[in-house]
CSV table of C-alpha atoms and ligand atoms in Angstrom, one decimal:
chain,number,residue,atom,x,y,z
A,1,MET,CA,13.1,-12.8,16.9
A,2,ALA,CA,10.6,-15.0,18.4
A,3,ASP,CA,6.6,-15.3,18.5
A,4,THR,CA,5.5,-14.1,21.8
A,5,ALA,CA,1.8,-15.0,23.8
A,6,LYS,CA,1.0,-11.6,22.9
A,7,THR,CA,-0.8,-9.8,20.4
A,8,ALA,CA,-1.8,-6.2,19.8
A,9,THR,CA,-5.3,-6.0,18.5
A,10,LEU,CA,-6.4,-3.1,16.4
A,11,THR,CA,-10.4,-2.3,15.8
A,12,ILE,CA,-10.9,-0.6,12.4
A,13,ASP,CA,-14.5,0.0,11.7
A,14,GLY,CA,-15.9,-2.3,14.3
A,15,LYS,CA,-13.4,-4.6,13.1
A,16,GLU,CA,-11.1,-6.2,14.8
A,17,ILE,CA,-7.4,-7.8,13.8
A,18,GLU,CA,-5.0,-9.5,16.1
A,19,LEU,CA,-1.7,-8.6,14.9
A,20,PRO,CA,1.2,-11.1,16.5
A,21,ILE,CA,3.8,-9.1,18.8
A,22,LEU,CA,7.4,-10.3,18.1
A,23,SER,CA,9.8,-10.3,21.5
A,24,PRO,CA,13.3,-10.2,20.4
A,25,THR,CA,16.5,-10.6,22.7
A,26,LEU,CA,16.7,-7.5,23.7
A,27,GLY,CA,14.5,-4.2,22.7
A,28,PRO,CA,11.2,-3.2,22.6
A,29,ASP,CA,8.7,-6.2,21.6
A,30,VAL,CA,8.0,-5.5,18.0
A,31,ILE,CA,3.8,-5.6,16.2
A,32,ASP,CA,4.6,-8.0,13.0
A,33,ILE,CA,1.9,-5.6,10.5
A,34,ARG,CA,3.1,-7.9,7.4
A,35,LYS,CA,-0.3,-9.2,7.2
A,36,LEU,CA,-2.2,-6.2,7.9
A,37,TYR,CA,-2.8,-4.8,4.7
A,38,ALA,CA,-4.5,-7.9,3.5
A,39,GLN,CA,-6.8,-8.2,6.9
A,40,GLY,CA,-7.8,-4.8,6.9
A,41,ASP,CA,-7.1,-3.1,3.7
A,42,VAL,CA,-5.0,-0.4,5.2
A,43,PHE,CA,-1.7,0.9,4.8
A,44,THR,CA,0.6,1.9,8.4
A,45,TYR,CA,2.3,5.6,8.0
A,46,ASP,CA,5.7,6.1,9.7
A,47,PRO,CA,8.0,9.0,7.3
A,48,GLY,CA,11.9,8.1,8.5
A,49,PHE,CA,11.1,4.9,10.2
A,50,THR,CA,10.8,6.1,13.6
A,51,SER,CA,8.7,3.3,14.8
A,52,THR,CA,9.5,0.5,12.1
A,53,ALA,CA,11.7,-2.2,12.7
A,54,SER,CA,12.7,-3.2,8.5
A,55,CYS,CA,14.2,-6.3,9.0
A,56,ASP,CA,15.5,-9.0,11.9
A,57,SER,CA,19.6,-8.7,12.4
A,58,THR,CA,21.7,-10.2,15.0
A,59,ILE,CA,24.8,-7.9,14.2
A,60,THR,CA,24.6,-4.6,16.3
A,61,PHE,CA,22.1,-3.7,19.2
A,62,ILE,CA,21.7,0.1,20.6
A,63,ASP,CA,20.0,1.1,23.1
A,64,GLY,CA,19.4,4.7,23.2
A,65,ASP,CA,18.5,5.3,26.3
A,66,LYS,CA,21.1,3.4,28.3
A,67,GLY,CA,23.5,4.9,25.7
A,68,GLU,CA,24.7,1.0,25.1
A,69,LEU,CA,26.2,-0.2,21.4
A,70,LEU,CA,26.8,-3.3,21.3
A,71,HIS,CA,28.5,-5.2,18.4
A,72,ARG,CA,27.6,-9.3,18.2
A,73,GLY,CA,27.0,-8.7,22.1
A,74,TYR,CA,30.3,-7.0,22.7
A,75,PRO,CA,30.7,-3.5,24.2
A,76,ILE,CA,31.5,-0.7,21.9
A,77,ASP,CA,33.9,0.5,25.0
A,78,GLN,CA,35.6,-2.5,25.3
A,79,LEU,CA,35.8,-3.7,21.6
A,80,ALA,CA,37.6,0.1,21.1
A,81,GLU,CA,39.9,-0.1,24.2
A,82,LYS,CA,41.3,-4.0,23.5
A,83,SER,CA,40.5,-4.7,20.3
A,84,HIS,CA,40.8,-3.8,17.0
A,85,PHE,CA,39.6,-3.2,14.0
A,86,LEU,CA,40.1,-6.0,11.6
A,87,GLU,CA,38.9,-8.4,14.6
A,88,VAL,CA,35.9,-6.1,14.7
A,89,CYS,CA,36.0,-6.7,11.1
A,90,TYR,CA,35.8,-10.6,11.6
A,91,LEU,CA,33.2,-10.3,14.6
A,92,LEU,CA,30.5,-8.2,13.0
A,93,LEU,CA,30.7,-10.2,9.5
A,94,TYR,CA,31.1,-13.9,11.1
A,95,GLY,CA,29.2,-13.6,14.7
A,96,GLU,CA,32.0,-14.4,17.0
A,97,LEU,CA,35.7,-13.5,17.7
A,98,PRO,CA,38.3,-15.7,16.0
A,99,SER,CA,40.6,-17.7,17.5
A,100,ALA,CA,44.7,-16.1,17.0
A,101,THR,CA,45.2,-18.5,13.9
A,102,LYS,CA,41.6,-17.6,12.5
A,103,LEU,CA,42.5,-13.8,12.9
A,104,GLU,CA,46.3,-14.4,11.8
A,105,GLU,CA,44.0,-16.3,8.2
A,106,PHE,CA,41.6,-12.9,8.0
A,107,GLU,CA,43.7,-10.6,8.3
A,108,ASN,CA,46.7,-12.6,5.6
A,109,LEU,CA,43.3,-12.2,3.4
A,110,VAL,CA,42.7,-8.6,3.4
A,111,THR,CA,46.2,-7.1,3.5
A,112,ASN,CA,46.4,-9.6,0.1
A,113,HIS,CA,43.4,-7.5,-1.4
A,114,THR,CA,44.4,-4.7,-1.3
A,115,MET,CA,45.6,-3.4,-4.4
A,116,LEU,CA,43.0,-1.8,-7.0
A,117,HIS,CA,43.4,-3.3,-10.5
A,118,GLU,CA,45.8,-1.2,-12.3
A,119,GLN,CA,43.6,0.5,-14.9
A,120,MET,CA,41.2,1.6,-12.3
A,121,MET,CA,43.5,4.4,-12.0
A,122,TYR,CA,42.9,5.9,-15.2
A,123,PHE,CA,39.2,5.8,-13.7
A,124,PHE,CA,40.4,8.2,-11.3
A,125,ARG,CA,42.5,10.5,-13.4
A,126,GLY,CA,39.0,11.1,-15.5
A,127,PHE,CA,37.7,13.3,-12.5
A,128,ARG,CA,38.2,16.8,-12.2
A,129,ARG,CA,40.9,17.8,-9.5
A,130,ASP,CA,38.7,19.8,-7.4
A,131,ALA,CA,36.4,16.5,-6.9
A,132,HIS,CA,35.1,16.1,-3.9
A,133,PRO,CA,36.6,12.6,-2.5
A,134,MET,CA,33.1,10.9,-1.7
A,135,ALA,CA,31.9,11.8,-5.5
A,136,ILE,CA,34.9,10.0,-6.2
A,137,MET,CA,34.2,7.3,-3.5
A,138,VAL,CA,30.8,6.8,-5.1
A,139,GLY,CA,32.1,6.5,-8.7
A,140,VAL,CA,34.6,4.1,-8.3
A,141,VAL,CA,33.3,1.8,-5.9
A,142,GLY,CA,30.7,1.7,-8.2
A,143,ALA,CA,32.9,0.9,-11.1
A,144,MET,CA,34.4,-1.9,-9.2
A,145,SER,CA,31.4,-4.4,-10.7
A,146,ALA,CA,32.8,-3.2,-14.3
A,147,PHE,CA,36.2,-4.5,-12.9
A,148,TYR,CA,35.9,-7.3,-10.5
A,149,HIS,CA,33.1,-9.2,-12.1
A,150,ASP,CA,33.9,-12.5,-11.1
A,151,SER,CA,32.6,-11.4,-7.8
A,152,THR,CA,29.2,-10.0,-8.5
A,153,ASP,CA,26.6,-13.3,-8.8
A,154,ILE,CA,25.2,-13.1,-5.7
A,155,SER,CA,23.6,-16.2,-5.4
A,156,ASP,CA,27.1,-17.6,-5.0
A,157,PRO,CA,28.0,-17.3,-1.3
A,158,HIS,CA,31.8,-17.8,-2.6
A,159,GLN,CA,31.2,-14.7,-4.7
A,160,ARG,CA,29.3,-13.0,-2.1
A,161,GLU,CA,32.5,-14.0,0.3
A,162,VAL,CA,35.3,-12.4,-2.7
A,163,ALA,CA,33.3,-9.2,-3.0
A,164,SER,CA,33.3,-8.9,1.0
A,165,ILE,CA,37.1,-9.1,1.4
A,166,ARG,CA,37.6,-7.5,-1.9
A,167,LEU,CA,35.6,-4.1,-0.6
A,168,ILE,CA,36.9,-3.9,3.5
A,169,ALA,CA,40.6,-4.2,1.9
A,170,LYS,CA,40.9,-2.7,-1.3
A,171,MET,CA,38.8,0.4,0.7
A,172,PRO,CA,41.5,2.5,2.4
A,173,THR,CA,43.4,2.2,-1.5
A,174,ILE,CA,39.8,4.0,-2.9
A,175,ALA,CA,39.8,6.5,-0.5
A,176,ALA,CA,43.7,7.4,0.1
A,177,TRP,CA,43.9,7.6,-3.7
A,178,ALA,CA,41.1,10.2,-4.1
A,179,TYR,CA,42.9,12.1,-1.6
A,180,LYS,CA,46.0,11.8,-3.3
A,181,PHE,CA,44.5,12.8,-6.6
A,182,SER,CA,42.7,16.0,-5.4
A,183,ILE,CA,45.5,17.0,-4.4
A,184,GLY,CA,47.8,16.5,-7.0
A,185,GLN,CA,49.7,13.7,-5.9
A,186,PRO,CA,51.3,10.5,-7.4
A,187,PHE,CA,49.2,7.7,-5.8
A,188,VAL,CA,50.8,5.5,-3.1
A,189,TYR,CA,50.3,1.9,-3.2
A,190,PRO,CA,49.6,-0.6,-0.4
A,191,ARG,CA,51.9,-2.5,1.2
A,192,ASN,CA,51.7,-5.9,3.1
A,193,ASP,CA,53.8,-5.3,5.7
A,194,MET,CA,51.6,-2.9,7.6
A,195,ASP,CA,48.8,-3.0,9.7
A,196,TYR,CA,45.3,-1.5,7.8
A,197,ALA,CA,45.3,1.5,9.8
A,198,SER,CA,49.1,2.2,9.2
A,199,ASN,CA,47.9,0.8,5.5
A,200,PHE,CA,46.2,3.1,5.5
A,201,LEU,CA,48.1,6.7,6.5
A,202,ARG,CA,50.8,5.8,5.0
A,203,MET,CA,48.9,6.3,1.3
A,204,CYS,CA,47.6,9.0,2.3
A,205,PHE,CA,50.5,10.9,3.2
A,206,ALA,CA,53.9,9.0,1.9
A,207,VAL,CA,55.4,10.4,-1.7
A,208,PRO,CA,57.9,8.9,-4.0
A,209,ALA,CA,60.3,11.4,-2.6
A,210,GLU,CA,59.9,10.9,1.0
A,211,ASP,CA,58.2,8.1,3.1
A,212,TYR,CA,56.1,8.4,6.1
A,213,GLU,CA,57.0,6.9,9.3
A,214,VAL,CA,53.9,5.8,10.7
A,215,ASN,CA,53.5,6.8,14.5
A,216,PRO,CA,52.0,3.9,16.4
A,217,ILE,CA,50.1,6.1,18.7
A,218,LEU,CA,48.5,7.6,15.8
A,219,ALA,CA,47.8,4.3,13.8
A,220,ARG,CA,45.8,3.1,16.8
A,221,ALA,CA,44.1,6.4,16.9
A,222,MET,CA,43.3,5.5,13.1
A,223,ASP,CA,42.5,2.1,13.6
A,224,ARG,CA,40.3,3.4,17.0
A,225,ILE,CA,38.3,5.5,14.5
A,226,PHE,CA,38.3,3.0,12.0
A,227,THR,CA,36.5,0.7,15.2
A,228,LEU,CA,34.2,3.0,16.8
A,229,HIS,CA,32.2,3.7,13.0
A,230,ALA,CA,32.3,0.0,11.9
A,231,ASP,CA,28.4,-0.8,12.2
A,232,HIS,CA,25.1,0.7,13.4
A,233,GLU,CA,22.6,-1.1,12.3
A,234,GLN,CA,19.7,-0.2,11.0
A,235,ASN,CA,21.1,3.9,10.3
A,236,ALA,CA,20.1,5.6,6.9
A,237,SER,CA,23.1,4.8,4.9
A,238,THR,CA,22.7,0.7,6.2
A,239,SER,CA,18.8,1.1,5.4
A,240,THR,CA,20.2,2.0,1.6
A,241,VAL,CA,22.3,-0.7,1.0
A,242,ARG,CA,20.2,-3.0,2.4
A,243,LEU,CA,17.0,-1.3,-0.1
A,244,ALA,CA,19.6,-1.2,-2.8
A,245,SER,CA,20.2,-5.1,-2.6
A,246,SER,CA,16.8,-6.2,-2.2
A,247,SER,CA,16.7,-5.8,-6.0
A,248,GLY,CA,19.0,-8.6,-6.3
A,249,ALA,CA,21.6,-5.8,-7.6
A,250,ASN,CA,26.1,-6.7,-7.0
A,251,PRO,CA,27.4,-5.8,-3.9
A,252,PHE,CA,29.8,-2.9,-5.5
A,253,ALA,CA,26.5,-0.8,-6.5
A,254,CYS,CA,24.7,-1.0,-2.8
A,255,ILE,CA,27.9,-0.3,-1.3
A,256,ALA,CA,28.0,2.7,-3.8
A,257,ALA,CA,24.9,3.8,-2.8
A,258,GLY,CA,25.5,3.1,0.6
A,259,ILE,CA,28.7,5.6,0.8
A,260,ALA,CA,26.2,8.1,-1.5
A,261,CYS,CA,23.8,8.0,1.4
A,262,LEU,CA,26.4,8.7,4.1
A,263,TRP,CA,27.6,11.6,2.2
A,264,GLY,CA,24.6,13.6,3.4
A,265,PRO,CA,25.6,16.5,6.3
A,266,ALA,CA,23.2,14.8,8.5
A,267,HIS,CA,24.7,11.3,8.3
A,268,GLY,CA,28.5,10.9,7.8
A,269,GLY,CA,28.6,14.5,6.0
A,270,ALA,CA,28.3,15.8,9.9
A,271,ASN,CA,32.0,15.3,10.9
A,272,GLN,CA,33.0,17.4,7.9
A,273,ALA,CA,30.0,20.0,9.4
A,274,CYS,CA,31.0,19.6,12.4
A,275,LEU,CA,34.5,20.7,12.1
A,276,GLU,CA,33.4,23.7,9.5
A,277,MET,CA,31.6,24.6,12.4
A,278,LEU,CA,34.1,24.9,14.8
A,279,GLU,CA,36.3,26.8,12.5
A,280,GLU,CA,33.3,29.3,12.1
A,281,ILE,CA,32.5,29.7,15.8
A,282,GLY,CA,36.6,30.2,16.2
A,283,THR,CA,36.8,31.2,19.6
A,284,VAL,CA,34.7,30.8,23.0
A,285,ASP,CA,33.0,33.7,23.1
A,286,ARG,CA,31.0,33.6,19.8
A,287,ILE,CA,29.7,30.3,21.5
A,288,PRO,CA,26.7,31.5,23.0
A,289,GLU,CA,25.2,33.3,19.5
A,290,PHE,CA,25.8,29.5,17.7
A,291,ILE,CA,23.7,28.6,20.9
A,292,ALA,CA,20.8,30.7,20.4
A,293,ARG,CA,21.0,30.4,16.5
A,294,ALA,CA,20.5,26.4,16.7
A,295,LYS,CA,17.5,27.1,19.3
A,296,ASP,CA,15.6,29.9,17.4
A,297,LYS,CA,13.0,28.0,15.6
A,298,ASN,CA,12.8,30.5,12.6
A,299,ASP,CA,16.2,29.9,11.6
A,300,ASP,CA,17.4,26.1,10.5
A,301,TYR,CA,20.9,26.2,12.1
A,302,ARG,CA,21.3,22.9,13.8
A,303,LEU,CA,25.0,22.6,15.7
A,304,MET,CA,26.3,19.8,13.9
A,305,GLY,CA,27.7,17.0,15.8
A,306,PHE,CA,25.2,16.9,18.0
A,307,GLY,CA,21.9,15.0,18.5
A,308,HIS,CA,20.8,11.5,17.3
A,309,ARG,CA,17.7,9.5,16.6
A,310,VAL,CA,18.4,6.3,18.4
A,311,TYR,CA,21.4,7.9,21.3
A,312,LYS,CA,18.7,9.9,24.2
A,313,ASN,CA,21.4,9.5,26.3
A,314,PHE,CA,24.8,10.0,25.2
A,315,ASP,CA,26.6,8.2,22.0
A,316,PRO,CA,29.3,5.3,23.3
A,317,ARG,CA,31.3,6.1,20.9
A,318,ALA,CA,31.6,10.2,21.7
A,319,THR,CA,33.1,9.5,24.9
A,320,VAL,CA,35.6,7.6,23.5
A,321,MET,CA,36.1,9.6,20.4
A,322,LYS,CA,36.7,12.6,22.8
A,323,GLN,CA,39.2,10.9,24.9
A,324,SER,CA,41.1,9.4,21.8
A,325,ALA,CA,41.4,13.7,20.6
A,326,ASP,CA,42.9,14.3,24.0
A,327,GLU,CA,45.6,11.6,23.9
A,328,VAL,CA,46.2,12.9,19.9
A,329,LEU,CA,46.8,16.5,20.3
A,330,GLU,CA,48.9,15.8,23.4
A,331,LEU,CA,50.4,13.4,21.7
A,332,LEU,CA,51.0,15.8,18.6
A,333,GLY,CA,51.8,18.6,21.2
A,334,VAL,CA,48.7,20.4,19.9
A,335,GLU,CA,46.6,20.0,23.3
A,336,ASN,CA,45.9,24.2,23.1
A,337,ASN,CA,43.8,23.7,20.1
A,338,PRO,CA,41.2,26.2,19.3
A,339,LYS,CA,39.0,24.1,17.9
A,340,LEU,CA,39.5,21.2,20.7
A,341,GLN,CA,39.0,24.2,22.8
A,342,VAL,CA,35.9,25.9,21.3
A,343,ALA,CA,34.3,22.1,21.4
A,344,LYS,CA,34.8,21.0,24.8
A,345,GLU,CA,32.9,24.7,25.5
A,346,LEU,CA,30.3,24.3,23.2
A,347,GLU,CA,29.5,20.9,24.8
A,348,ARG,CA,29.5,22.4,28.3
A,349,GLN,CA,27.1,25.5,27.6
A,350,ALA,CA,25.0,23.4,25.2
A,351,LEU,CA,24.8,20.2,28.0
A,352,GLU,CA,23.9,22.7,30.4
A,353,ASP,CA,20.8,24.9,28.0
A,354,PRO,CA,17.5,23.4,29.6
A,355,TYR,CA,17.0,23.4,25.2
A,356,PHE,CA,19.3,20.6,24.5
A,357,ALA,CA,18.7,19.3,27.9
A,358,ASP,CA,15.0,18.7,26.8
A,359,LYS,CA,15.3,17.6,23.5
A,360,LYS,CA,17.8,15.6,24.6
A,361,LEU,CA,20.5,16.1,22.4
A,362,PHE,CA,24.4,15.5,23.2
A,363,PRO,CA,27.4,15.4,21.2
A,364,ASN,CA,27.5,12.5,18.4
A,365,VAL,CA,30.2,10.3,17.2
A,366,ASP,CA,31.0,12.8,14.7
A,367,PHE,CA,31.2,16.3,17.4
A,368,TYR,CA,35.5,14.8,18.0
A,369,SER,CA,36.3,12.4,15.5
A,370,GLY,CA,37.0,15.6,12.9
A,371,ILE,CA,38.9,17.2,15.3
A,372,ILE,CA,41.1,14.3,15.7
A,373,LEU,CA,41.8,14.1,11.9
A,374,GLU,CA,42.5,17.4,11.5
A,375,ALA,CA,45.2,17.1,13.7
A,376,MET,CA,46.5,14.0,11.6
A,377,GLY,CA,46.7,16.3,8.8
A,378,PHE,CA,43.5,14.9,7.2
A,379,PRO,CA,41.6,18.0,5.0
A,380,THR,CA,37.7,18.4,6.2
A,381,SER,CA,36.4,16.8,2.7
A,382,MET,CA,38.8,13.2,3.9
A,383,PHE,CA,36.4,12.7,6.6
A,384,THR,CA,33.4,11.5,5.4
A,385,PRO,CA,35.4,9.1,3.1
A,386,ILE,CA,37.5,7.8,5.9
A,387,PHE,CA,33.6,7.8,8.0
A,388,SER,CA,32.4,5.2,4.7
A,389,LEU,CA,36.1,3.8,4.4
A,390,ALA,CA,35.2,2.1,8.6
A,391,ARG,CA,31.9,1.2,7.4
A,392,THR,CA,32.0,-0.6,4.8
A,393,VAL,CA,32.0,-3.5,7.0
A,394,GLY,CA,29.1,-2.8,8.4
A,395,TRP,CA,27.0,-2.8,5.1
A,396,ILE,CA,28.9,-5.8,3.8
A,397,SER,CA,27.6,-7.9,7.4
A,398,GLN,CA,24.5,-6.9,6.7
A,399,TRP,CA,24.3,-7.1,3.4
A,400,LYS,CA,25.3,-10.9,3.3
A,401,GLU,CA,22.8,-11.6,6.9
A,402,MET,CA,19.8,-10.1,4.4
A,403,ILE,CA,21.0,-12.2,1.5
A,404,ALA,CA,21.3,-15.6,3.5
A,405,ASP,CA,17.7,-14.6,5.4
A,406,PRO,CA,15.2,-16.5,3.6
A,407,GLN,CA,12.7,-13.9,4.4
A,408,ASN,CA,14.2,-11.4,1.8
A,409,LYS,CA,12.3,-9.9,-0.5
A,410,ILE,CA,12.4,-6.5,-2.8
A,411,GLY,CA,12.0,-3.7,-0.4
A,412,ARG,CA,8.8,-2.0,-1.5
A,413,PRO,CA,7.4,1.1,0.7
A,414,ARG,CA,3.8,1.8,0.6
A,415,GLN,CA,2.4,5.9,1.1
A,416,LEU,CA,0.2,8.2,1.9
A,417,TYR,CA,-0.7,9.5,-1.8
A,418,VAL,CA,-2.5,13.2,-1.5
A,419,GLY,CA,-2.2,14.3,-4.4
A,420,GLU,CA,-5.0,14.6,-7.4
A,421,LYS,CA,-7.3,12.0,-7.9
A,422,ALA,CA,-7.5,10.8,-11.8
A,423,ARG,CA,-8.1,13.7,-14.1
A,424,ASP,CA,-8.7,13.7,-18.1
A,425,TYR,CA,-5.7,14.7,-20.1
A,426,VAL,CA,-6.3,18.8,-21.6
A,427,ASP,CA,-4.8,19.1,-24.8
A,428,VAL,CA,-1.8,21.8,-24.5
A,429,GLU,CA,-4.7,24.3,-26.4
A,430,ASN,CA,-7.6,24.4,-24.3
A,431,ARG,CA,-5.0,24.8,-20.8
B,1,CMC,N1,20.7,21.4,17.1
B,1,CMC,C1,19.9,21.6,17.0
B,1,CMC,N2,18.8,21.1,17.6
B,1,CMC,C2,18.6,20.0,16.9
B,1,CMC,C3,19.7,19.4,16.7
B,1,CMC,C4,20.8,19.8,16.4
B,1,CMC,N3,21.9,19.6,16.2
B,1,CMC,N4,18.7,17.6,16.0
B,1,CMC,C5,18.0,18.3,16.5
B,1,CMC,N5,17.6,19.1,17.0
B,1,CMC,C6,15.9,19.7,17.7
B,1,CMC,C7,15.0,19.4,16.1
B,1,CMC,O1,15.0,20.9,15.9
B,1,CMC,C8,13.9,19.2,17.2
B,1,CMC,O2,13.4,20.3,17.9
B,1,CMC,P1,11.6,20.4,17.4
B,1,CMC,O3,11.1,18.4,18.2
B,1,CMC,O4,11.2,21.7,18.3
B,1,CMC,O5,11.2,20.9,16.3
B,1,CMC,C9,14.5,17.9,18.0
B,1,CMC,O6,15.5,18.4,18.1
B,1,CMC,C10,14.1,17.0,17.5
B,1,CMC,O7,14.9,16.2,15.8
B,1,CMC,P2,14.4,16.0,14.8
B,1,CMC,O8,15.4,16.4,13.8
B,1,CMC,O9,13.1,15.4,14.8
B,1,CMC,O10,15.7,14.3,15.5
B,1,CMC,P3,16.0,13.1,14.3
B,1,CMC,O11,16.2,12.2,15.3
B,1,CMC,O12,15.7,13.1,13.5
B,1,CMC,O13,17.7,13.5,13.8
B,1,CMC,C11,19.8,13.8,13.6
B,1,CMC,C12,19.0,13.2,14.4
B,1,CMC,C13,20.7,13.4,14.0
B,1,CMC,C14,19.5,14.1,12.4
B,1,CMC,C15,19.9,15.4,14.3
B,1,CMC,O14,20.1,15.3,15.5
B,1,CMC,C16,20.6,16.3,14.0
B,1,CMC,O15,20.5,17.0,12.1
B,1,CMC,N6,21.9,16.3,14.1
B,1,CMC,C17,22.7,17.4,13.9
B,1,CMC,C18,23.5,16.3,12.5
B,1,CMC,C19,24.2,15.6,13.3
B,1,CMC,O16,25.1,15.8,13.8
B,1,CMC,N7,24.5,13.9,12.3
B,1,CMC,C20,24.8,12.9,12.5
B,1,CMC,C21,24.2,11.9,13.7
B,1,CMC,S1,25.2,10.8,14.1
B,1,CMC,C22,26.4,9.7,12.6
B,1,CMC,C23,25.6,9.3,11.6
B,1,CMC,O17,24.7,9.2,12.1
B,1,CMC,O18,26.3,9.3,10.8
């Protein structure tokens, strides 16, 4: 971020305040208002942060009008096609694509940290059987701070590195065990001779009585889902991780906060909500009824998997996801999957409707991901845990960047107070 020669002038009650304008590598200029309160005795007001940059970052860039998503400068479609998840993890964490040797070292490092402390198994067993796997993930990831004391000191770069690798490595085991617990099956331990995605599929679908042979095409599709979800700059859950971490909280607690935020249906929970919506619609002839509801001002119903705060053209992740859905369903011999048919027709009808066109609402990453995950055998409750597994590397990369940033200070928004003015306490008998 560099100072430009440009400034913005704000006039408040006749007093002029000159504000510096900062220039990013890509994206719109940013007015630096850090000294505004000191100089003008005013705050700015921006609920939902629609116009506010909360940090500088070198990790991910989104151009919502062009439908562009770059990780460290590399377009997501190229990464989804040519790279794989662990390489993208390396890129997000360290800023450059690794050499062959560095990649092998990194993959070995992650692979060798996939096991969980054995005592954590009892922690899983303490949950009710019908607990949502996201509830288990929030609890178990937060509880890692009670099991891995040697990587909670955030002032030590080595401990930060160890915590990062642990989280990326153990998240598939945690997500798979949350699933196994919810269906009453024994936990399956990770295997170090398998790649990241295959290992996750095996931990979810193998049982002691019968091993699970991982189909390489499904493993590739799983890996691509991880890649497409790896990072998305300052979204709600990432900003939650940054805010939690700004107080100096340990990394496991911060990532648990990110998982909690991701759970909501406006964010990561949309993939579950979207598949449930496709199920509810059921057949293509019912689509107009649901579109009408989504357009009705008096109904707060929304098409799940549609719309995005930043993308106002298309979500590049959705394009790759749609192709992947076709490939996976063809492989599994279920091209005529009714939900895929409903999804494609819903997309077609919505995109032709002026309501969605005018508001620039397009399918997002969550629109097709659920169809693939369901075809692979996952129940809807596992969709958001899979998203959180994949997003962990993004949260960690942003967390590491923030801690290393000398400008890092506790996040503390201001408010526009519209409550009562100061008034005297009234005794209960006089109210
Ligand atoms: N269906 C119908 N109308 C919609 C939808 C939708 N899915 N999304 C937005 N709108 C309308 C909304 O009613 C509003 O209309 P008006 O201006 O007349 O009041 C307008 O479009 C702008 O909506 P907004 O809520 O102000 O936009 P936002 O940027 O605050 O919200 C969003 C973005 C993603 C939360 C929203 O589009 C939404 O709720 N979508 C459905 C949930 C979803 O798919 N979420 C996943 C997002 S991508 C993955 C992720 O981030 O985890």
